Structures are given as structure tokens and as C-alpha cells.
Tab-separated table of C-alpha atoms in Angstrom:
chain	number	residue	atom	x	y	z
A	1	MET	CA	36.052	-64.205	-76.695
A	2	LYS	CA	33.051	-62.019	-77.132
A	3	ASN	CA	33.320	-58.261	-77.561
A	4	ARG	CA	32.996	-56.750	-74.093
A	5	LYS	CA	32.957	-53.130	-75.245
A	6	ARG	CA	29.431	-52.422	-74.015
A	7	GLY	CA	30.006	-54.113	-70.658
A	8	THR	CA	33.388	-52.433	-70.189
A	9	ILE	CA	31.909	-48.986	-70.800
A	10	PHE	CA	29.041	-49.726	-68.408
A	11	LEU	CA	31.307	-51.029	-65.632
A	12	LEU	CA	33.782	-48.177	-66.080
A	13	SER	CA	30.981	-45.581	-66.000
A	14	LEU	CA	29.461	-47.169	-62.904
A	15	SER	CA	32.761	-47.306	-60.993
A	16	LEU	CA	33.631	-43.707	-61.970
A	17	SER	CA	30.166	-42.488	-60.952
A	18	ILE	CA	30.367	-44.155	-57.538
A	19	SER	CA	33.906	-42.854	-56.989
A	20	ALA	CA	32.837	-39.339	-58.003
A	21	LEU	CA	29.826	-39.482	-55.682
A	22	LEU	CA	31.953	-40.628	-52.738
A	23	LEU	CA	34.526	-37.934	-53.495
A	24	LEU	CA	31.803	-35.261	-53.541
A	25	ILE	CA	30.421	-36.462	-50.192
A	26	ILE	CA	33.935	-36.439	-48.666
A	27	LEU	CA	34.613	-32.901	-49.915
A	28	ILE	CA	31.262	-31.592	-48.667
A	29	THR	CA	31.712	-33.152	-45.207
A	30	ASP	CA	35.413	-32.104	-44.995
A	31	ARG	CA	36.542	-35.681	-44.297
A	32	TYR	CA	39.755	-35.428	-46.289
A	33	ASP	CA	41.410	-38.190	-44.278
A	34	GLU	CA	38.867	-40.643	-45.759
A	35	ILE	CA	39.448	-39.646	-49.387
A	36	TRP	CA	40.910	-43.101	-50.126
A	37	PHE	CA	37.334	-44.472	-49.917
A	38	ALA	CA	36.592	-42.748	-53.219
A	39	VAL	CA	39.366	-44.709	-54.958
A	40	ILE	CA	38.019	-48.178	-53.995
A	41	PRO	CA	35.129	-48.451	-56.547
A	42	PHE	CA	37.372	-47.352	-59.419
A	43	SER	CA	40.158	-49.752	-58.371
A	44	LEU	CA	37.663	-52.652	-58.399
A	45	PHE	CA	37.038	-52.106	-62.133
A	46	PRO	CA	40.253	-53.728	-63.468
A	47	ILE	CA	40.003	-56.501	-60.854
A	48	CYS	CA	36.470	-57.447	-61.984
A	49	MET	CA	37.516	-57.369	-65.629
A	50	LEU	CA	40.554	-59.561	-64.934
A	51	ILE	CA	38.506	-62.127	-62.973
A	52	ASN	CA	35.925	-62.393	-65.774
A	53	VAL	CA	38.581	-62.829	-68.482
A	54	LEU	CA	40.511	-65.427	-66.447
A	55	GLN	CA	37.275	-67.309	-65.710
A	56	GLU	CA	36.591	-67.673	-69.425
A	57	ILE	CA	40.196	-68.622	-70.239
A	58	PHE	CA	40.295	-71.364	-67.585
A	59	ALA	CA	36.898	-72.708	-68.727
A	60	GLU	CA	38.185	-72.815	-72.323
A	61	LYS	CA	41.347	-74.688	-71.324
A	62	LYS	CA	39.366	-77.166	-69.215
A	63	ALA	CA	36.969	-77.873	-72.113
A	64	ASP	CA	39.862	-78.314	-74.565
A	65	ARG	CA	41.615	-80.693	-72.160
A	66	LYS	CA	38.458	-82.806	-71.832
A	67	ALA	CA	38.042	-82.842	-75.628
A	68	THR	CA	41.673	-83.967	-76.072
A	69	GLU	CA	41.271	-86.746	-73.483
A	70	LYS	CA	38.068	-87.897	-75.158
A	71	ALA	CA	39.683	-87.866	-78.611
A	72	SER	CA	42.598	-89.955	-77.301
A	73	ILE	CA	40.208	-92.825	-76.483
A	74	SER	CA	39.846	-94.979	-79.561
A	75	GLN	CA	36.444	-95.851	-80.963
A	76	SER	CA	37.186	-99.534	-80.419
A	77	ALA	CA	37.695	-98.856	-76.686
A	78	VAL	CA	34.319	-97.098	-76.532
A	79	ARG	CA	32.676	-100.038	-78.285
A	80	GLN	CA	34.376	-102.439	-75.879
A	81	LEU	CA	32.961	-100.490	-72.928
A	82	LEU	CA	29.505	-100.725	-74.473
A	83	LEU	CA	29.807	-104.472	-74.950
A	84	GLU	CA	31.109	-105.053	-71.411
A	85	ASN	CA	28.292	-103.087	-69.798
A	86	TYR	CA	25.599	-103.957	-72.324
A	87	GLU	CA	22.128	-103.865	-70.788
A	88	GLU	CA	23.604	-103.382	-67.278
A	89	ASN	CA	21.791	-100.537	-65.451
A	90	ILE	CA	20.801	-99.028	-68.795
A	91	PHE	CA	17.734	-100.852	-70.035
A	92	SER	CA	14.608	-101.158	-67.884
A	93	GLU	CA	12.765	-104.446	-67.776
A	94	ILE	CA	9.182	-104.811	-68.996
A	95	ASN	CA	7.465	-106.594	-66.114
A	96	THR	CA	3.898	-106.342	-67.413
A	97	THR	CA	1.922	-108.395	-69.906
A	98	THR	CA	0.687	-105.442	-71.993
A	99	MET	CA	2.142	-102.189	-73.316
A	100	ALA	CA	-0.668	-100.132	-71.742
A	101	ASP	CA	0.098	-101.504	-68.259
A	102	ASN	CA	3.807	-100.817	-68.659
A	103	LEU	CA	3.214	-97.257	-69.863
A	104	LYS	CA	0.762	-96.669	-67.014
A	105	SER	CA	3.343	-97.902	-64.498
A	106	ILE	CA	6.019	-95.582	-65.936
A	107	CYS	CA	3.688	-92.565	-66.012
A	108	ARG	CA	2.534	-93.129	-62.434
A	109	LYS	CA	6.002	-93.591	-60.956
A	110	LYS	CA	7.907	-91.048	-63.018
A	111	TYR	CA	5.629	-88.329	-64.339
A	112	ALA	CA	2.578	-88.228	-62.033
A	113	THR	CA	4.950	-87.850	-59.063
A	114	LYS	CA	6.806	-84.970	-60.726
A	115	TRP	CA	3.561	-83.160	-61.540
A	116	LEU	CA	2.365	-83.674	-57.955
A	117	ILE	CA	5.562	-82.143	-56.551
A	118	MET	CA	5.243	-79.214	-58.985
A	119	SER	CA	1.644	-78.649	-57.822
A	120	LEU	CA	2.796	-78.472	-54.195
A	121	LEU	CA	5.388	-75.753	-54.882
A	122	PRO	CA	2.823	-72.990	-55.655
A	123	LEU	CA	0.786	-74.106	-52.625
A	124	LEU	CA	3.800	-73.457	-50.378
A	125	PHE	CA	3.740	-69.779	-51.379
A	126	LEU	CA	-0.042	-69.524	-51.288
A	127	PRO	CA	-0.262	-68.537	-47.565
A	128	LEU	CA	2.190	-65.669	-48.190
A	129	ALA	CA	0.141	-64.540	-51.196
A	130	ILE	CA	-3.095	-64.638	-49.151
A	131	PHE	CA	-1.395	-62.708	-46.325
A	132	GLY	CA	-0.168	-60.094	-48.826
A	133	PHE	CA	-3.635	-59.841	-50.357
A	134	ARG	CA	-5.218	-59.205	-46.936
A	135	ILE	CA	-2.720	-56.472	-46.104
A	136	GLU	CA	-2.981	-54.666	-49.429
A	137	LYS	CA	-5.683	-55.549	-51.950
A	138	SER	CA	-3.761	-54.329	-54.973
A	139	ILE	CA	-3.889	-55.601	-58.571
A	140	LEU	CA	-0.420	-57.146	-58.187
A	141	SER	CA	-1.407	-59.193	-55.122
A	142	VAL	CA	-4.531	-60.425	-56.943
A	143	ILE	CA	-2.468	-61.445	-59.994
A	144	ILE	CA	0.057	-63.336	-57.822
A	145	LEU	CA	-2.726	-65.099	-55.912
A	146	VAL	CA	-4.582	-66.131	-59.081
A	147	PHE	CA	-1.331	-67.239	-60.771
A	148	LEU	CA	-0.402	-69.525	-57.844
A	149	ILE	CA	-3.888	-71.063	-57.705
A	150	ILE	CA	-4.011	-71.691	-61.483
A	151	SER	CA	-0.456	-73.113	-61.496
A	152	ALA	CA	-1.253	-75.519	-58.649
A	153	PHE	CA	-4.523	-76.555	-60.321
A	154	CYS	CA	-2.893	-77.195	-63.729
A	155	CYS	CA	-0.027	-79.237	-62.250
A	156	MET	CA	-2.475	-81.248	-60.121
A	157	ALA	CA	-4.639	-81.881	-63.209
A	158	MET	CA	-1.581	-83.155	-65.121
A	159	SER	CA	-0.684	-85.412	-62.182
A	160	ILE	CA	-4.193	-86.921	-62.232
A	161	TYR	CA	-4.022	-87.161	-66.042
A	162	ASN	CA	-0.819	-89.259	-65.806
A	163	PHE	CA	-1.871	-91.293	-62.764
A	164	SER	CA	-5.333	-92.215	-64.043
A	165	GLY	CA	-4.067	-93.459	-67.413
A	166	LEU	CA	-6.048	-90.953	-69.489
A	167	ASN	CA	-2.876	-90.178	-71.426
A	168	ILE	CA	-2.622	-93.898	-72.293
A	169	ASN	CA	-6.148	-93.794	-73.749
A	170	VAL	CA	-5.178	-90.770	-75.866
A	171	PHE	CA	-2.081	-92.634	-77.090
A	172	ILE	CA	-4.122	-95.745	-77.969
A	173	LYS	CA	-6.566	-93.633	-80.010
A	174	LYS	CA	-3.622	-91.968	-81.762
A	175	ALA	CA	-2.119	-95.382	-82.619
A	176	GLY	CA	-5.384	-96.499	-84.238
A	177	GLU	CA	-5.102	-99.547	-86.486
A	178	ASN	CA	-1.312	-99.733	-85.869
A	179	LEU	CA	-1.835	-100.482	-82.158
A	180	ASN	CA	-1.254	-104.247	-82.380
A	181	MET	CA	1.985	-103.832	-84.341
A	182	ILE	CA	3.186	-101.091	-81.987
A	183	GLU	CA	2.449	-103.271	-78.940
A	184	ARG	CA	4.224	-106.277	-80.440
A	185	SER	CA	7.241	-104.100	-81.200
A	186	TYR	CA	7.094	-102.457	-77.758
A	187	MET	CA	6.965	-105.719	-75.794
A	188	GLY	CA	9.948	-107.056	-77.738
A	189	GLY	CA	11.867	-103.802	-77.501
A	190	LYS	CA	14.200	-102.244	-74.945
A	191	ILE	CA	13.471	-99.260	-72.688
A	192	VAL	CA	15.947	-96.529	-71.781
A	193	GLN	CA	14.844	-94.165	-69.015
A	194	THR	CA	16.631	-90.824	-68.848
A	195	LYS	CA	15.801	-88.108	-66.320
A	196	ALA	CA	13.246	-86.434	-68.577
A	197	GLN	CA	12.144	-89.103	-71.067
A	198	THR	CA	11.388	-92.791	-71.480
A	199	PHE	CA	12.281	-94.283	-74.849
A	200	ASN	CA	11.293	-97.756	-76.060
A	201	ILE	CA	13.236	-99.020	-79.082
A	202	GLY	CA	11.405	-101.820	-80.863
A	203	ILE	CA	12.061	-103.705	-84.070
A	204	ASP	CA	9.468	-101.775	-86.095
A	205	TYR	CA	8.347	-98.893	-83.847
A	206	CYS	CA	9.772	-96.608	-81.167
A	207	VAL	CA	7.618	-95.173	-78.349
A	208	TYR	CA	8.584	-91.858	-76.749
A	209	THR	CA	7.241	-90.684	-73.378
A	210	ASP	CA	7.836	-87.442	-71.484
A	211	LEU	CA	6.055	-85.179	-68.984
A	212	PHE	CA	3.499	-83.991	-71.520
A	213	ASP	CA	2.899	-86.655	-74.102
A	214	ILE	CA	3.260	-90.246	-75.329
A	215	ASP	CA	4.086	-90.614	-79.005
A	216	PHE	CA	5.434	-93.176	-81.458
A	217	PHE	CA	7.061	-93.395	-84.855
A	218	LYS	CA	7.837	-96.120	-87.345
A	219	ASN	CA	11.528	-96.891	-87.727
A	220	SER	CA	11.257	-96.913	-91.514
A	221	ASP	CA	9.926	-93.318	-91.398
A	222	VAL	CA	13.108	-91.949	-89.774
A	223	THR	CA	14.847	-89.561	-92.165
A	224	GLU	CA	17.730	-88.579	-89.882
A	225	ALA	CA	19.086	-89.453	-86.428
A	226	VAL	CA	21.855	-87.253	-85.038
A	227	LEU	CA	23.881	-87.677	-81.842
A	228	THR	CA	24.824	-84.122	-80.940
A	229	GLU	CA	27.246	-82.857	-78.336
A	230	SER	CA	27.106	-79.096	-77.936
A	231	ARG	CA	29.021	-76.599	-75.852
A	232	THR	CA	27.603	-73.099	-75.719
A	233	LYS	CA	29.175	-70.155	-73.931
A	234	LYS	CA	26.773	-67.881	-72.088
A	235	TYR	CA	27.188	-64.120	-71.856
A	236	ASP	CA	25.122	-61.578	-70.002
A	237	ARG	CA	23.477	-58.584	-71.654
A	238	PHE	CA	26.678	-56.535	-71.293
A	239	GLY	CA	28.913	-59.141	-72.940
A	240	PHE	CA	30.547	-60.565	-69.810
A	241	TYR	CA	31.203	-64.303	-69.623
A	242	ALA	CA	28.525	-66.065	-67.523
A	243	GLY	CA	29.462	-69.742	-67.767
A	244	GLU	CA	28.675	-72.368	-70.365
A	245	LYS	CA	26.050	-74.955	-71.156
A	246	ASN	CA	26.986	-78.493	-72.193
A	247	GLU	CA	24.365	-80.712	-73.791
A	248	MET	CA	24.313	-84.167	-75.297
A	249	TYR	CA	21.230	-85.468	-77.057
A	250	VAL	CA	19.880	-87.599	-79.880
A	251	SER	CA	17.489	-85.858	-82.267
A	252	ILE	CA	15.335	-87.979	-84.573
A	253	SER	CA	13.584	-86.513	-87.619
A	254	ILE	CA	10.509	-88.266	-89.007
A	255	LYS	CA	9.201	-88.172	-92.566
A	256	GLY	CA	6.147	-85.925	-92.832
A	257	ASN	CA	6.654	-84.554	-89.297
A	258	LYS	CA	8.037	-81.039	-88.848
A	259	SER	CA	8.927	-81.557	-85.185
A	260	THR	CA	11.782	-83.826	-84.053
A	261	PHE	CA	12.108	-86.226	-81.140
A	262	LYS	CA	14.869	-85.020	-78.816
A	263	ILE	CA	16.253	-87.438	-76.218
A	264	GLN	CA	18.627	-86.099	-73.560
A	265	GLY	CA	20.623	-88.310	-71.208
A	266	SER	CA	24.082	-89.426	-70.138
A	267	GLN	CA	26.691	-90.260	-72.752
A	268	LEU	CA	26.410	-93.988	-72.060
A	269	GLN	CA	22.602	-93.937	-72.312
A	270	LEU	CA	22.695	-92.084	-75.624
A	271	GLU	CA	25.404	-94.406	-76.987
A	272	TYR	CA	23.165	-97.369	-76.164
A	273	ILE	CA	20.189	-95.698	-77.838
A	274	CYS	CA	22.266	-95.107	-80.965
A	275	ASP	CA	23.524	-98.692	-80.816
A	276	GLU	CA	19.969	-100.048	-80.689
A	277	LEU	CA	18.801	-97.707	-83.460
A	278	LEU	CA	21.657	-98.983	-85.624
A	279	ARG	CA	20.453	-102.533	-84.992
A	280	CYS	CA	17.059	-101.426	-86.327
A	281	GLY	CA	18.690	-100.178	-89.519
A	282	ILE	CA	18.677	-96.460	-88.641
A	283	LYS	CA	21.847	-94.599	-89.611
A	284	ILE	CA	23.339	-92.358	-86.902
A	285	ASN	CA	25.228	-89.159	-87.644
A	286	LYS	CA	27.460	-87.636	-84.966
A	287	LYS	CA	27.944	-83.914	-84.602
A	288	TYR	CA	29.881	-81.656	-82.233
A	289	ILE	CA	28.750	-78.028	-81.931
A	290	LYS	CA	30.887	-75.401	-80.278
A	291	GLU	CA	29.217	-72.006	-80.110
A	292	LYS	CA	31.107	-68.922	-78.934
């Protein structure tokens, strides 16, 4: 458990200050029969501390129980589950004759729609910003108005960029002379669609697509592929427990490339990705990170 000294001092000081203020008001107004009101803020201090500590303890026990249950399942049972459900509701079919058409279809359905929705969100608040600007023409109201307009414009531009296929043209130029080999690998590969990314695993190349970009890498250039499961506790600025964040992802490092490809998804999706990468001759390392 994290040191809560700073938070404890802050909470204790706050409760004492409120109690002292209430006590002073009661004494000044001669309401001695209501003096018990002054005790309430101070009495809430140990209750709040106890709730926060118990919350963290129960979360820790729940996580340990899940880890024990997961460890009790043998690796052969996991592999059997993969074989039984292989390709079922995991891999997307390629229904087009070319890679460009398939990528365009994915970008239009998945990413252009998301960008369009994101462009509508600032527009919902735009009438309120205009109303506020008319009432008081301050610098803050101008900044808010300009920010909403620019945000809506940028998201709309990205939606058009994905819908029109301009991002496909950029990808094709990036592929250059390797385009034919990438397409051959892509059309013979398998596609996994997670919430945020689309990942095609081919024999020679992998193609990665997300909200912002389409990229590729050669399987022989992979230096490391790691399936990571992480559990990170979150604390506020005063050291009090504020929940935890659980992540599972595959990170792929490429030779000569400082950045890594990070694919997030469900456990089954990531297991399938690792399974397919193994078939392509890429070694997978597994890592569990527990940060306190």
C-alpha cells in the first residue's frame, strides 16, 4: 500500500478546520444544544480512511483470486480452447479482390464513423458557447468558441480523410516497391479487428491500421514481440487509492524503428494474434507487470 501520510494530514487538517469553524459559529450564536454538529466532520475522518483502506484490500484480494484461478488452468487447456474456437468470431473475412479496397472498407466503416461522431460532439456544445459569447465577450468565451470550432473541423477532416481513401494513397506511397509483396501477403493473411486497431497477419508482412495511420512491417524485421498483462494501481495526488487499471496488449518491436506497434484487445484476440505470429516464425515472450 502506498504511503498515505500526505493525504492523511490533509484530510485530518480539513476535518479539524471544518469542526473548529462550526464550533466557533455555535459559540458565537449561543446554540450550545447544537454543539454535536461540530463533531460530525471530525468523526468522518476515520470512516473515510477506513473505507479507502478496505477498498484497496478487497481489490487486492479480488485480483489475487483471479490470478490464482488463471494459474490453475493448464496451458494445454488454453491451447485446446484456442483450437476449438479457431477462426470463430475472431478473424474477419477479406471479401474484396484487392488490399486497397479492403482497407478502404475497414476505414470507412470503423474509423471514418468514429471521427464523424467525434466531430459532432464539439458541435453539440457550440450553441452554448455562442450563447456565452453573446452574453459576455470575454477572452475565455472566445477561446472556448474557437477551440470547439477547430476541434469539430479537425475531426471532420479526419473523417473525410478516412472515408475518401486518401490515407490508402499515403500507405501505397509508403509501401513503394514492396507494394505487390505486401498485397500478396495481405490477401493471404488473417485480419483481427479489436476495438481500436485492425491487424492483418500475413506470411511475409503485417499491416496495422488505427484511427490515425496505416502502417506495415516485414515479419523478418521483428526483433521482439511481447504479450503483456499489466495491473496498475491508481492513487490520487494525496496518496489515496483511486482504483486500478488492467491492460493486456501485444507490443511488437521492429529493427531500425524506435517506435513499437501496440495492439490492445481481449485475451482471446491477443492469444490468436500471438498464435498466428508464431506460425510466421516470430517468437512471443509473455510478461506480467504488477505496479503498486
